[in-house]
Amino acid sequence: MQLLSFAALAAIAGVSYGHMAMIKPCPFFSPNCETQPPALPAGASYDYNIKNPIAPDGPLMKTNLVWPAPVETWTAGEDVTIKFQKDGAAHGGGHLAISISFDGGKTSVMVFQRLRYAFFNGPSSSNTPEVLEYTFKLPADVPSCDNVVVSQTWVNAIGNREWYRDDSLVSIKGSTSATSFTGPQMVIANHNGYPTIPEFNGNYDTGVDLYENAPIITIYANGGSSTGSSPSAAAPDYSSAVTSSAAAPDYSTAAPPVAHTPAPSPTAE
């Protein structure tokens, strides 16, 4: 019985201090949300490994199913808040982005970025996050859409090279005259077929160029998209926000493999 208890405790500890996970808006299909999770759609089950990174040789989304209805309603031009579970491991920060998609998460535009120091107020070697929520203004020119996939993506500063992603479903009350939205395409890294962002080793500018030079794309409320070649001076800047406390990739199949730069194991805290 002693061995069983120890094993159970070890398993619980592994889950509790696994990485970072969004709790608001409630991601697919997390049992740990700020509010009661919606009823699961047919064929879905709760994801008790919600904090795991995206497998480097697997699909770019954890599931192709979505909540049966939006879990929140956002309004273009107003503040929205993203919150994270408090018992995660923040791996010294890194690059965090929030993106929106009108085609089920296949093509996404970033609307908020917290580069370098995600989950912290500055440089850190800690696993314990200091910041668990971000509030930012949703751009006023986002069109209305009843089913918008919101994605939080994160590249950790310290540890094995990984890419984290949680997705949720919201409704947006947007500009009545807009039918599309233009901005920087979601950055994908540390996944086969995409760039590897090395461990920061104290240089928090590592990988920032991928965000600053992300292609400018246009996504349409009816699910279409078009791709630009590079950022332009007229492109909106979504890198600054108020904080509190290239063709579209195929998300249904694994990308072709490439070699990854090996990295040391995560720093223990």
XYZ file of C-alpha atoms in Angstrom:
269
model
C 0.000 0.000 0.000
C 2.894 2.347 0.722
C 4.291 1.882 -2.764
C 0.874 2.438 -4.293
C 0.379 5.642 -2.308
C 3.794 6.944 -3.339
C 3.114 6.146 -6.979
C -0.248 7.872 -6.782
C 1.307 10.967 -5.229
C 4.021 11.028 -7.858
C 1.427 10.831 -10.608
C -0.577 13.650 -9.050
C 2.547 15.808 -8.719
C 3.414 15.163 -12.354
C 0.002 16.358 -13.462
C -0.102 19.365 -11.143
C 3.260 20.746 -12.164
C 3.162 19.845 -15.832
C 3.509 23.086 -17.897
C 1.063 25.962 -18.364
C -2.582 25.631 -19.365
C -5.280 28.149 -20.224
C -8.418 28.123 -18.071
C -10.231 31.128 -19.613
C -11.648 30.837 -22.163
C -12.162 27.157 -21.411
C -9.989 25.118 -23.831
C -10.948 21.894 -25.625
C -11.601 19.623 -23.607
C -10.135 20.690 -20.303
C -11.632 19.539 -16.992
C -9.963 22.564 -15.329
C -11.626 25.803 -16.398
C -12.510 28.995 -14.565
C -16.154 28.156 -15.116
C -17.943 24.827 -15.490
C -16.771 23.178 -18.734
C -19.496 22.755 -21.363
C -20.957 19.345 -22.150
C -18.597 17.290 -24.259
C -19.475 16.788 -27.933
C -20.074 13.259 -29.161
C -16.843 11.301 -29.437
C -14.848 13.595 -27.140
C -13.380 12.937 -23.702
C -11.787 15.231 -21.133
C -8.110 15.984 -21.727
C -6.362 15.290 -18.433
C -3.006 15.987 -20.128
C -3.996 19.498 -21.166
C -0.585 20.861 -20.105
C 1.377 18.640 -22.477
C 3.124 20.252 -25.462
C 2.107 19.531 -29.033
C 3.930 16.397 -30.219
C 6.653 17.511 -32.663
C 5.652 14.874 -35.214
C 1.895 15.090 -34.714
C -1.013 17.324 -35.761
C -0.809 21.004 -34.848
C -4.061 20.860 -32.885
C -4.819 18.427 -30.076
C -8.281 17.660 -31.440
C -10.378 18.344 -34.515
C -13.516 18.539 -32.371
C -14.769 21.764 -30.776
C -17.169 22.752 -28.020
C -20.800 22.450 -29.181
C -21.243 26.195 -28.566
C -18.984 29.201 -27.843
C -17.885 29.460 -24.218
C -17.580 33.272 -24.265
C -18.669 36.273 -26.310
C -15.999 38.854 -27.145
C -16.625 42.336 -28.535
C -14.276 43.939 -31.048
C -12.611 47.078 -29.662
C -13.089 46.014 -26.035
C -10.843 44.334 -23.465
C -10.690 40.549 -23.243
C -8.864 38.469 -20.641
C -6.955 35.206 -20.941
C -6.248 33.280 -17.710
C -3.956 30.378 -16.866
C -3.936 27.588 -14.309
C -1.870 28.561 -11.265
C -0.042 25.284 -10.603
C 1.891 25.023 -13.873
C 5.605 25.176 -14.669
C 6.514 28.343 -16.570
C 10.074 27.381 -17.631
C 11.534 30.855 -17.235
C 9.047 32.538 -19.562
C 9.325 32.650 -23.333
C 7.070 33.812 -26.145
C 3.272 33.754 -25.763
C 0.728 34.653 -28.431
C -3.054 34.731 -28.658
C -4.538 34.170 -32.110
C -7.989 33.986 -33.696
C -9.215 31.814 -36.565
C -12.410 31.730 -38.626
C -11.730 28.335 -40.239
C -11.599 26.024 -37.245
C -8.013 26.797 -36.262
C -6.304 26.039 -39.573
C -5.394 29.660 -40.352
C -4.824 32.029 -37.434
C -3.862 35.671 -36.934
C -2.130 36.848 -33.764
C -3.991 39.562 -31.844
C -1.762 39.661 -28.754
C 1.867 38.841 -28.003
C 3.801 38.687 -24.756
C 7.306 38.076 -26.046
C 10.383 37.128 -23.993
C 8.849 37.082 -20.491
C 5.562 35.158 -20.742
C 4.149 34.469 -17.251
C 6.779 36.743 -15.653
C 7.429 40.439 -15.129
C 10.980 40.193 -16.502
C 13.871 37.754 -16.905
C 13.547 34.683 -14.680
C 14.968 31.197 -14.217
C 11.958 30.112 -12.177
C 9.306 27.515 -12.913
C 6.770 29.362 -10.744
C 4.744 31.859 -12.805
C 4.303 35.437 -11.597
C 1.596 36.421 -14.105
C -1.471 34.241 -14.656
C -3.647 36.485 -16.782
C -3.358 38.928 -19.638
C -5.911 41.548 -20.608
C -5.709 43.152 -24.035
C -7.953 45.093 -26.382
C -9.403 43.030 -29.208
C -8.844 45.032 -32.426
C -11.888 47.088 -33.381
C -11.844 45.918 -37.010
C -12.391 42.233 -36.255
C -15.600 41.137 -38.014
C -18.495 39.381 -36.357
C -18.322 35.594 -36.321
C -20.275 33.064 -34.285
C -17.559 30.407 -34.118
C -14.020 31.709 -33.608
C -11.203 29.419 -32.513
C -8.989 31.260 -30.026
C -5.502 29.786 -29.595
C -2.846 30.448 -26.999
C 0.592 29.323 -28.126
C 3.792 29.399 -26.112
C 7.487 28.676 -26.697
C 9.295 28.103 -23.391
C 12.558 29.890 -22.557
C 14.161 27.081 -20.538
C 14.133 23.349 -21.161
C 13.460 20.950 -24.005
C 12.391 22.700 -27.171
C 8.622 22.494 -27.237
C 5.547 24.280 -28.590
C 2.428 24.537 -26.478
C -1.060 25.227 -27.725
C -4.542 25.398 -26.200
C -7.655 26.203 -28.232
C -11.118 27.405 -27.305
C -14.282 28.557 -29.054
C -15.754 32.048 -28.694
C -18.257 34.237 -30.483
C -17.173 37.717 -31.569
C -19.472 40.705 -31.926
C -17.477 42.748 -34.371
C -17.565 45.487 -36.939
C -20.743 45.303 -39.003
C -18.897 46.631 -42.048
C -15.942 44.230 -41.847
C -15.827 40.789 -43.435
C -12.130 40.064 -42.924
C -9.222 40.717 -40.580
C -5.542 41.225 -41.436
C -2.575 40.649 -39.148
C 0.531 38.536 -38.461
C 0.143 34.804 -38.966
C 0.430 32.543 -35.917
C 4.037 31.492 -35.298
C 4.641 27.729 -35.197
C 8.004 26.542 -33.871
C 9.740 23.490 -32.409
C 7.604 21.224 -34.581
C 8.746 19.081 -37.494
C 8.783 21.141 -40.674
C 8.926 24.465 -38.803
C 11.748 26.558 -37.278
C 13.352 25.502 -34.007
C 13.713 28.262 -31.424
C 16.750 27.310 -29.306
C 16.813 27.445 -25.534
C 17.229 31.103 -24.568
C 20.205 30.700 -22.219
C 19.586 34.210 -20.926
C 19.121 35.802 -24.368
C 15.424 36.679 -24.399
C 15.601 37.973 -27.952
C 15.995 34.369 -29.128
C 13.271 33.670 -31.680
C 11.726 37.144 -31.497
C 12.486 37.640 -35.199
C 9.973 34.913 -36.109
C 7.214 36.949 -34.476
C 8.384 40.299 -35.802
C 8.669 38.916 -39.349
C 5.551 36.746 -39.367
C 3.752 36.925 -42.731
C 0.806 39.295 -42.826
C -2.310 37.366 -43.817
C -6.003 38.084 -44.193
C -8.643 35.789 -42.747
C -12.318 36.016 -43.669
C -15.330 35.548 -41.445
C -16.690 33.027 -43.972
C -13.614 30.832 -43.431
C -11.397 31.894 -46.343
C -7.864 33.296 -46.120
C -5.122 34.895 -48.181
C -1.418 35.157 -47.470
C 0.924 38.109 -47.762
C 4.677 37.818 -48.250
C 6.102 39.808 -45.351
C 5.210 42.389 -42.694
C 4.497 45.900 -43.935
C 4.700 49.276 -42.272
C 0.915 49.486 -42.375
C 0.424 46.232 -40.526
C -1.150 46.720 -37.082
C 1.118 46.293 -34.044
C -0.308 43.754 -31.601
C 2.819 43.361 -29.476
C 1.825 45.894 -26.813
C -1.131 45.510 -24.485
C -2.294 46.057 -20.951
C -1.330 43.103 -18.733
C -2.984 42.116 -15.493
C -1.615 40.104 -12.297
C 3.313 31.582 -46.476
C 0.388 29.389 -47.093
C -1.813 28.358 -44.231
C -0.462 25.235 -42.503
C -2.407 21.972 -42.602
C -3.517 21.229 -39.039
C -5.029 17.833 -39.741
C -1.871 15.843 -40.433
C 1.709 15.782 -39.220
C 4.215 17.993 -40.978
C 7.199 16.388 -42.764
C 10.050 15.646 -40.348
C 13.161 17.757 -39.974
C 16.075 17.528 -37.586
C 15.644 19.271 -34.262
C 18.419 20.895 -32.299
C 18.824 18.875 -29.084
C 18.435 20.815 -25.864
C 19.210 20.103 -22.200
C 16.510 18.814 -19.892
C 14.374 21.454 -18.166
C 15.989 23.195 -15.242
C 14.648 21.868 -11.965
C 13.280 24.398 -9.573
